[in-house]
Amino acid sequence: ELKVEQNPLFLSMQEGKNYTIYCNYSTTSDRLYWYRQDPGKSLESLFVLLSNGAVKQEGRLMASLDTKARLSTLHITAAVHDLSATYFCAVDRGATNKLIFGTGTLLAVQP
Amino acid sequence: AAGVIQSPRHLIKEKRETATLKCYPIPRHDTVYWYQQGPGQDPQFLISFYEKMQSDKGSIPDRFSAQQFSDYHSELNMSSLELGDSALYFCASSFGTSPYEQYFGPGTRLTVT
């Protein structure tokens, strides 16, 4: 059974600081997704990583994928309050591409 | 650009009642996925449809059923509602079954009292 784990589950950080969220998954997959969710809202797609070594950046967020280690990272550079949200990684599974989500990381950026 | 539409956005039902959630995918998208997200939890896959046929099934209770219609919209029918069914229900759509990205709707918040 595919399991997707994130750490940390909760991250409180100060504005201007850097930090990394880790996403580990238990079985082989070449595709990894990162989503952002504000409280009570929908899932906003941040990154789609399609191959080993893929790296994507958007603003203060950068995501990477190492399929051999079954690990993806979401790096936050110089955090700002607007980045406060819950971040989920997800792996698609099987021919139908259903998503298996990680446990989520609640990020709180303090002024 | 058109997005996934879900209705209703909020729904309050009593135990043992039934509920129907609707999902209208992005135009030309032929695949629909349903996910359930309980309070403080990660989304869990329920069921998916491709070209109006069920393509995959997850942890969906037998009390729930779903279908995709000829215009590609989908409905999730939930009967004998329980308190534990209270959750956010998301629909996502994509084009084909190997597209690499699902677009999520705004969700339906179901509260069972």
Short mmCIF file of N, CA, C and O in Angstrom, two decimals, chain A:
data_model
loop_
_atom_site.label_atom_id
_atom_site.label_comp_id
_atom_site.label_asym_id
_atom_site.label_seq_id
_atom_site.Cartn_x
_atom_site.Cartn_y
_atom_site.Cartn_z
N GLU A 1 0.84 -1.19 0.00
CA GLU A 1 0.00 0.00 0.00
C GLU A 1 0.88 1.25 0.00
O GLU A 1 1.82 1.35 0.78
N LEU A 2 0.59 2.13 -0.90
CA LEU A 2 1.37 3.36 -1.00
C LEU A 2 1.10 4.28 0.18
O LEU A 2 -0.04 4.54 0.52
N LYS A 3 2.18 4.71 0.81
CA LYS A 3 2.06 5.68 1.91
C LYS A 3 2.89 6.91 1.57
O LYS A 3 4.00 6.79 1.03
N VAL A 4 2.35 8.07 1.90
CA VAL A 4 3.02 9.33 1.64
C VAL A 4 3.10 10.09 2.96
O VAL A 4 2.08 10.34 3.59
N GLU A 5 4.32 10.39 3.35
CA GLU A 5 4.51 11.05 4.63
C GLU A 5 5.22 12.39 4.45
O GLU A 5 6.14 12.50 3.64
N GLN A 6 4.79 13.36 5.21
CA GLN A 6 5.41 14.67 5.17
C GLN A 6 5.98 14.99 6.54
O GLN A 6 5.44 14.58 7.57
N ASN A 7 7.03 15.75 6.54
CA ASN A 7 7.50 16.33 7.79
C ASN A 7 8.19 17.66 7.51
O ASN A 7 8.78 17.84 6.45
N PRO A 8 8.00 18.58 8.44
CA PRO A 8 7.21 18.42 9.66
C PRO A 8 5.70 18.53 9.39
O PRO A 8 5.30 18.94 8.31
N LEU A 9 4.90 18.17 10.39
CA LEU A 9 3.46 18.34 10.26
C LEU A 9 3.06 19.78 10.52
O LEU A 9 2.05 20.25 10.00
N PHE A 10 3.83 20.44 11.37
CA PHE A 10 3.56 21.83 11.68
C PHE A 10 4.88 22.60 11.67
O PHE A 10 5.88 22.12 12.21
N LEU A 11 4.85 23.77 11.05
CA LEU A 11 6.06 24.55 10.93
C LEU A 11 5.73 26.02 11.21
O LEU A 11 4.94 26.64 10.48
N SER A 12 6.33 26.52 12.27
CA SER A 12 6.18 27.93 12.59
C SER A 12 7.51 28.61 12.29
O SER A 12 8.54 28.19 12.82
N MET A 13 7.48 29.56 11.42
CA MET A 13 8.73 30.21 11.06
C MET A 13 8.56 31.72 10.98
O MET A 13 7.46 32.24 10.83
N GLN A 14 9.68 32.38 11.11
CA GLN A 14 9.66 33.84 11.06
C GLN A 14 9.79 34.32 9.63
O GLN A 14 10.40 33.66 8.79
N GLU A 15 9.22 35.47 9.38
CA GLU A 15 9.39 36.07 8.06
C GLU A 15 10.88 36.24 7.77
O GLU A 15 11.68 36.55 8.67
N GLY A 16 11.22 36.03 6.52
CA GLY A 16 12.60 36.22 6.09
C GLY A 16 13.46 34.98 6.22
O GLY A 16 14.58 34.94 5.67
N LYS A 17 12.98 33.96 6.92
CA LYS A 17 13.76 32.74 7.12
C LYS A 17 13.51 31.74 6.00
O LYS A 17 12.51 31.81 5.29
N ASN A 18 14.43 30.79 5.89
CA ASN A 18 14.32 29.70 4.91
C ASN A 18 13.99 28.40 5.61
O ASN A 18 14.42 28.18 6.75
N TYR A 19 13.25 27.55 4.93
CA TYR A 19 12.97 26.24 5.50
C TYR A 19 12.58 25.27 4.39
O TYR A 19 12.26 25.68 3.29
N THR A 20 12.59 23.97 4.76
CA THR A 20 12.28 22.91 3.79
C THR A 20 11.27 21.95 4.35
O THR A 20 11.37 21.54 5.52
N ILE A 21 10.28 21.61 3.54
CA ILE A 21 9.30 20.57 3.87
C ILE A 21 9.67 19.32 3.07
O ILE A 21 9.98 19.41 1.88
N TYR A 22 9.61 18.16 3.74
CA TYR A 22 10.01 16.91 3.11
C TYR A 22 8.80 16.02 2.87
O TYR A 22 7.87 15.96 3.69
N CYS A 23 8.84 15.31 1.76
CA CYS A 23 7.76 14.40 1.39
C CYS A 23 8.38 13.07 0.96
O CYS A 23 9.13 13.01 -0.02
N ASN A 24 8.10 12.01 1.72
CA ASN A 24 8.60 10.67 1.41
C ASN A 24 7.44 9.78 0.99
O ASN A 24 6.35 9.87 1.58
N TYR A 25 7.67 8.93 0.03
CA TYR A 25 6.62 8.00 -0.38
C TYR A 25 7.21 6.60 -0.47
O TYR A 25 8.41 6.42 -0.70
N SER A 26 6.31 5.60 -0.32
CA SER A 26 6.79 4.25 -0.04
C SER A 26 7.00 3.37 -1.26
O SER A 26 7.71 2.38 -1.19
N THR A 27 6.35 3.67 -2.38
CA THR A 27 6.54 2.82 -3.56
C THR A 27 6.86 3.69 -4.77
O THR A 27 6.66 4.89 -4.75
N THR A 28 7.32 3.04 -5.80
CA THR A 28 7.81 3.76 -6.97
C THR A 28 6.74 4.61 -7.63
O THR A 28 5.62 4.17 -7.84
N SER A 29 7.09 5.84 -7.90
CA SER A 29 6.22 6.72 -8.69
C SER A 29 7.11 7.77 -9.33
O SER A 29 8.06 8.25 -8.72
N ASP A 30 6.79 8.11 -10.54
CA ASP A 30 7.60 9.12 -11.23
C ASP A 30 6.98 10.51 -11.19
O ASP A 30 7.54 11.43 -11.75
N ARG A 31 5.81 10.62 -10.54
CA ARG A 31 5.12 11.91 -10.59
C ARG A 31 4.74 12.33 -9.18
O ARG A 31 4.15 11.57 -8.43
N LEU A 32 5.06 13.55 -8.89
CA LEU A 32 4.83 14.08 -7.55
C LEU A 32 4.24 15.48 -7.69
O LEU A 32 4.68 16.26 -8.54
N TYR A 33 3.25 15.77 -6.86
CA TYR A 33 2.53 17.03 -6.96
C TYR A 33 2.60 17.76 -5.62
O TYR A 33 2.59 17.11 -4.56
N TRP A 34 2.62 19.06 -5.69
CA TRP A 34 2.52 19.89 -4.49
C TRP A 34 1.30 20.80 -4.63
O TRP A 34 1.10 21.44 -5.68
N TYR A 35 0.51 20.84 -3.52
CA TYR A 35 -0.68 21.67 -3.47
C TYR A 35 -0.63 22.57 -2.25
O TYR A 35 -0.07 22.21 -1.22
N ARG A 36 -1.29 23.70 -2.38
CA ARG A 36 -1.48 24.60 -1.25
C ARG A 36 -2.97 24.65 -0.94
O ARG A 36 -3.81 24.68 -1.84
N GLN A 37 -3.29 24.67 0.37
CA GLN A 37 -4.69 24.78 0.78
C GLN A 37 -4.82 25.80 1.90
O GLN A 37 -4.21 25.66 2.96
N ASP A 38 -5.62 26.84 1.67
CA ASP A 38 -5.97 27.77 2.72
C ASP A 38 -7.16 27.20 3.49
O ASP A 38 -7.92 26.39 2.94
N PRO A 39 -7.36 27.61 4.74
CA PRO A 39 -8.41 27.00 5.57
C PRO A 39 -9.78 27.01 4.90
O PRO A 39 -10.26 28.06 4.47
N GLY A 40 -10.39 25.85 4.79
CA GLY A 40 -11.73 25.73 4.23
C GLY A 40 -11.81 25.93 2.73
O GLY A 40 -12.91 25.96 2.17
N LYS A 41 -10.67 26.06 2.09
CA LYS A 41 -10.66 26.34 0.65
C LYS A 41 -10.21 25.12 -0.15
O LYS A 41 -9.92 24.06 0.40
N SER A 42 -10.18 25.32 -1.45
CA SER A 42 -9.82 24.23 -2.35
C SER A 42 -8.30 24.03 -2.38
O SER A 42 -7.54 24.71 -1.71
N LEU A 43 -7.89 23.07 -3.19
CA LEU A 43 -6.48 22.74 -3.36
C LEU A 43 -5.95 23.46 -4.59
O LEU A 43 -6.45 23.27 -5.70
N GLU A 44 -4.91 24.25 -4.37
CA GLU A 44 -4.31 25.01 -5.45
C GLU A 44 -3.03 24.31 -5.88
O GLU A 44 -2.14 24.07 -5.07
N SER A 45 -2.95 23.98 -7.15
CA SER A 45 -1.76 23.30 -7.65
C SER A 45 -0.57 24.25 -7.66
O SER A 45 -0.64 25.36 -8.19
N LEU A 46 0.54 23.80 -7.07
CA LEU A 46 1.77 24.59 -7.06
C LEU A 46 2.77 24.06 -8.08
O LEU A 46 3.29 24.80 -8.91
N PHE A 47 3.06 22.77 -7.97
CA PHE A 47 4.07 22.18 -8.85
C PHE A 47 3.65 20.77 -9.26
O PHE A 47 3.04 20.06 -8.48
N VAL A 48 4.02 20.41 -10.48
CA VAL A 48 3.91 19.04 -10.96
C VAL A 48 5.31 18.60 -11.37
O VAL A 48 5.92 19.20 -12.26
N LEU A 49 5.82 17.58 -10.70
CA LEU A 49 7.18 17.10 -10.96
C LEU A 49 7.06 15.76 -11.66
O LEU A 49 6.51 14.81 -11.10
N LEU A 50 7.58 15.67 -12.87
CA LEU A 50 7.29 14.51 -13.72
C LEU A 50 8.44 13.54 -13.89
O LEU A 50 8.26 12.49 -14.51
N SER A 51 9.62 13.87 -13.40
CA SER A 51 10.74 12.96 -13.63
C SER A 51 11.79 13.13 -12.55
O SER A 51 11.84 14.15 -11.84
N ASN A 52 12.65 12.14 -12.47
CA ASN A 52 13.73 12.19 -11.49
C ASN A 52 14.61 13.40 -11.75
O ASN A 52 14.98 13.68 -12.89
N GLY A 53 14.94 14.13 -10.69
CA GLY A 53 15.79 15.30 -10.84
C GLY A 53 15.06 16.57 -11.19
O GLY A 53 15.68 17.63 -11.30
N ALA A 54 13.75 16.48 -11.36
CA ALA A 54 12.98 17.67 -11.73
C ALA A 54 13.07 18.72 -10.63
O ALA A 54 13.00 18.40 -9.45
N VAL A 55 13.23 19.95 -11.03
CA VAL A 55 13.25 21.08 -10.11
C VAL A 55 12.40 22.19 -10.73
O VAL A 55 12.56 22.53 -11.89
N LYS A 56 11.49 22.71 -9.90
CA LYS A 56 10.67 23.82 -10.38
C LYS A 56 10.64 24.91 -9.33
O LYS A 56 10.65 24.63 -8.13
N GLN A 57 10.57 26.15 -9.80
CA GLN A 57 10.56 27.28 -8.88
C GLN A 57 9.47 28.26 -9.28
O GLN A 57 9.24 28.51 -10.47
N GLU A 58 8.81 28.79 -8.26
CA GLU A 58 7.81 29.83 -8.48
C GLU A 58 7.88 30.77 -7.29
O GLU A 58 7.51 30.40 -6.17
N GLY A 59 8.38 31.96 -7.53
CA GLY A 59 8.50 32.93 -6.45
C GLY A 59 9.42 32.42 -5.35
O GLY A 59 10.54 32.01 -5.60
N ARG A 60 8.93 32.38 -4.15
CA ARG A 60 9.74 31.96 -3.00
C ARG A 60 9.72 30.46 -2.76
O ARG A 60 10.28 29.97 -1.78
N LEU A 61 9.05 29.72 -3.62
CA LEU A 61 8.93 28.27 -3.45
C LEU A 61 9.71 27.55 -4.54
O LEU A 61 9.65 27.93 -5.71
N MET A 62 10.41 26.49 -4.13
CA MET A 62 11.12 25.64 -5.08
C MET A 62 10.89 24.19 -4.69
O MET A 62 11.06 23.82 -3.53
N ALA A 63 10.53 23.37 -5.66
CA ALA A 63 10.27 21.96 -5.41
C ALA A 63 11.22 21.11 -6.22
O ALA A 63 11.57 21.45 -7.35
N SER A 64 11.60 19.97 -5.65
CA SER A 64 12.49 19.05 -6.36
C SER A 64 12.03 17.63 -6.12
O SER A 64 11.28 17.35 -5.18
N LEU A 65 12.48 16.72 -6.98
CA LEU A 65 12.07 15.32 -6.90
C LEU A 65 13.26 14.40 -7.11
O LEU A 65 14.00 14.54 -8.10
N ASP A 66 13.43 13.45 -6.21
CA ASP A 66 14.43 12.40 -6.33
C ASP A 66 13.67 11.07 -6.28
O ASP A 66 13.31 10.60 -5.20
N THR A 67 13.40 10.49 -7.43
CA THR A 67 12.58 9.27 -7.46
C THR A 67 13.33 8.07 -6.91
O THR A 67 12.70 7.14 -6.41
N LYS A 68 14.64 8.09 -6.98
CA LYS A 68 15.40 6.95 -6.43
C LYS A 68 15.32 6.92 -4.92
O LYS A 68 15.21 5.86 -4.31
N ALA A 69 15.36 8.07 -4.30
CA ALA A 69 15.22 8.17 -2.85
C ALA A 69 13.76 8.25 -2.43
O ALA A 69 13.46 8.23 -1.23
N ARG A 70 12.86 8.35 -3.41
CA ARG A 70 11.42 8.50 -3.13
C ARG A 70 11.20 9.70 -2.22
O ARG A 70 10.52 9.60 -1.19
N LEU A 71 11.77 10.81 -2.60
CA LEU A 71 11.76 12.00 -1.76
C LEU A 71 11.55 13.25 -2.62
O LEU A 71 12.16 13.40 -3.67
N SER A 72 10.67 14.10 -2.12
CA SER A 72 10.51 15.41 -2.73
C SER A 72 10.65 16.47 -1.64
O SER A 72 10.31 16.21 -0.48
N THR A 73 11.17 17.61 -2.01
CA THR A 73 11.31 18.71 -1.05
C THR A 73 10.63 19.96 -1.59
O THR A 73 10.59 20.18 -2.81
N LEU A 74 10.09 20.73 -0.67
CA LEU A 74 9.53 22.04 -1.00
C LEU A 74 10.29 23.04 -0.15
O LEU A 74 10.17 23.05 1.08
N HIS A 75 11.12 23.83 -0.82
CA HIS A 75 11.97 24.79 -0.12
C HIS A 75 11.34 26.18 -0.16
O HIS A 75 10.91 26.64 -1.22
N ILE A 76 11.32 26.80 1.01
CA ILE A 76 10.75 28.14 1.14
C ILE A 76 11.89 29.12 1.39
O ILE A 76 12.68 28.93 2.34
N THR A 77 11.97 30.13 0.57
CA THR A 77 13.04 31.12 0.71
C THR A 77 12.47 32.45 1.18
O THR A 77 11.50 32.95 0.62
N ALA A 78 13.07 32.99 2.24
CA ALA A 78 12.65 34.30 2.76
C ALA A 78 11.14 34.38 2.92
O ALA A 78 10.46 35.16 2.26
N ALA A 79 10.63 33.56 3.82
CA ALA A 79 9.18 33.42 4.00
C ALA A 79 8.50 34.76 4.28
O ALA A 79 9.06 35.64 4.95
N VAL A 80 7.29 34.87 3.76
CA VAL A 80 6.42 36.01 4.04
C VAL A 80 5.09 35.47 4.57
O VAL A 80 4.74 34.31 4.36
N HIS A 81 4.36 36.35 5.28
CA HIS A 81 3.13 35.91 5.93
C HIS A 81 2.14 35.28 4.95
O HIS A 81 1.41 34.34 5.29
N ASP A 82 2.11 35.77 3.72
CA ASP A 82 1.16 35.27 2.72
C ASP A 82 1.36 33.80 2.38
O ASP A 82 0.48 33.17 1.79
N LEU A 83 2.49 33.24 2.76
CA LEU A 83 2.74 31.83 2.50
C LEU A 83 2.10 30.92 3.55
O LEU A 83 2.10 29.70 3.40
N SER A 84 1.53 31.50 4.58
CA SER A 84 0.88 30.70 5.62
C SER A 84 -0.28 29.93 5.01
O SER A 84 -1.19 30.52 4.43
N ALA A 85 -0.25 28.60 5.15
CA ALA A 85 -1.27 27.71 4.57
C ALA A 85 -0.87 26.28 4.93
O ALA A 85 0.15 26.05 5.58
N THR A 86 -1.67 25.32 4.48
CA THR A 86 -1.29 23.92 4.59
C THR A 86 -0.80 23.46 3.22
O THR A 86 -1.44 23.73 2.20
N TYR A 87 0.33 22.78 3.21
CA TYR A 87 0.93 22.30 1.97
C TYR A 87 0.87 20.78 1.96
O TYR A 87 1.25 20.11 2.92
N PHE A 88 0.35 20.26 0.85
CA PHE A 88 0.25 18.82 0.66
C PHE A 88 1.11 18.39 -0.51
O PHE A 88 1.10 19.05 -1.56
N CYS A 89 1.81 17.29 -0.35
CA CYS A 89 2.37 16.62 -1.51
C CYS A 89 1.43 15.45 -1.84
O CYS A 89 0.65 15.02 -1.00
N ALA A 90 1.48 15.00 -3.06
CA ALA A 90 0.64 13.88 -3.49
C ALA A 90 1.36 13.11 -4.58
O ALA A 90 2.11 13.68 -5.37
N VAL A 91 1.11 11.81 -4.60
CA VAL A 91 1.68 10.93 -5.60
C VAL A 91 0.52 10.30 -6.37
O VAL A 91 -0.48 9.91 -5.75
N ASP A 92 0.61 10.22 -7.66
CA ASP A 92 -0.49 9.57 -8.36
C ASP A 92 -0.21 8.08 -8.49
O ASP A 92 0.94 7.64 -8.54
N ARG A 93 -1.26 7.36 -8.44
CA ARG A 93 -1.13 5.92 -8.30
C ARG A 93 -1.94 5.18 -9.35
O ARG A 93 -3.13 5.45 -9.51
N GLY A 94 -1.32 4.31 -10.06
CA GLY A 94 -2.02 3.43 -10.98
C GLY A 94 -2.34 4.12 -12.29
O GLY A 94 -2.07 5.30 -12.49
N ALA A 95 -2.96 3.37 -13.14
CA ALA A 95 -3.25 3.85 -14.49
C ALA A 95 -4.28 4.97 -14.48
O ALA A 95 -4.38 5.72 -15.44
N THR A 96 -5.04 5.07 -13.40
CA THR A 96 -6.11 6.07 -13.37
C THR A 96 -5.68 7.38 -12.72
O THR A 96 -6.47 8.30 -12.61
N ASN A 97 -4.44 7.46 -12.28
CA ASN A 97 -3.91 8.71 -11.74
C ASN A 97 -4.60 9.23 -10.49
O ASN A 97 -4.56 10.43 -10.24
N LYS A 98 -5.23 8.34 -9.72
CA LYS A 98 -5.79 8.84 -8.46
C LYS A 98 -4.64 9.32 -7.58
O LYS A 98 -3.54 8.78 -7.61
N LEU A 99 -4.91 10.37 -6.81
CA LEU A 99 -3.87 10.97 -5.99
C LEU A 99 -3.91 10.42 -4.57
O LEU A 99 -4.97 10.31 -3.96
N ILE A 100 -2.73 10.08 -4.07
CA ILE A 100 -2.56 9.71 -2.68
C ILE A 100 -1.82 10.87 -2.02
O ILE A 100 -0.68 11.19 -2.41
N PHE A 101 -2.48 11.49 -1.06
CA PHE A 101 -1.93 12.69 -0.45
C PHE A 101 -1.08 12.39 0.77
O PHE A 101 -1.29 11.39 1.47
N GLY A 102 -0.14 13.27 1.01
CA GLY A 102 0.63 13.22 2.24
C GLY A 102 -0.19 13.78 3.38
O GLY A 102 -1.33 14.24 3.20
N THR A 103 0.39 13.75 4.54
CA THR A 103 -0.31 14.14 5.77
C THR A 103 -0.51 15.64 5.87
O THR A 103 -1.30 16.10 6.67
N GLY A 104 0.20 16.40 5.06
CA GLY A 104 0.06 17.85 5.08
C GLY A 104 1.01 18.51 6.07
O GLY A 104 1.36 17.92 7.11
N THR A 105 1.46 19.70 5.73
CA THR A 105 2.29 20.51 6.62
C THR A 105 1.63 21.87 6.79
O THR A 105 1.41 22.58 5.80
N LEU A 106 1.27 22.18 8.02
CA LEU A 106 0.67 23.47 8.32
C LEU A 106 1.79 24.47 8.57
O LEU A 106 2.57 24.33 9.52
N LEU A 107 1.88 25.44 7.68
CA LEU A 107 2.93 26.44 7.76
C LEU A 107 2.35 27.74 8.31
O LEU A 107 1.37 28.26 7.77
N ALA A 108 2.96 28.26 9.36
CA ALA A 108 2.55 29.54 9.93
C ALA A 108 3.77 30.45 9.93
O ALA A 108 4.77 30.14 10.58
N VAL A 109 3.67 31.53 9.17
CA VAL A 109 4.77 32.47 9.09
C VAL A 109 4.47 33.65 9.99
O VAL A 109 3.46 34.35 9.81
N GLN A 110 5.32 33.85 10.97
CA GLN A 110 5.12 34.89 11.97
C GLN A 110 5.89 36.15 11.57
O GLN A 110 7.01 36.05 11.08
N PRO A 111 5.28 37.33 11.79
CA PRO A 111 5.98 38.57 11.47
C PRO A 111 7.24 38.75 12.34
O PRO A 111 7.34 38.21 13.42
#
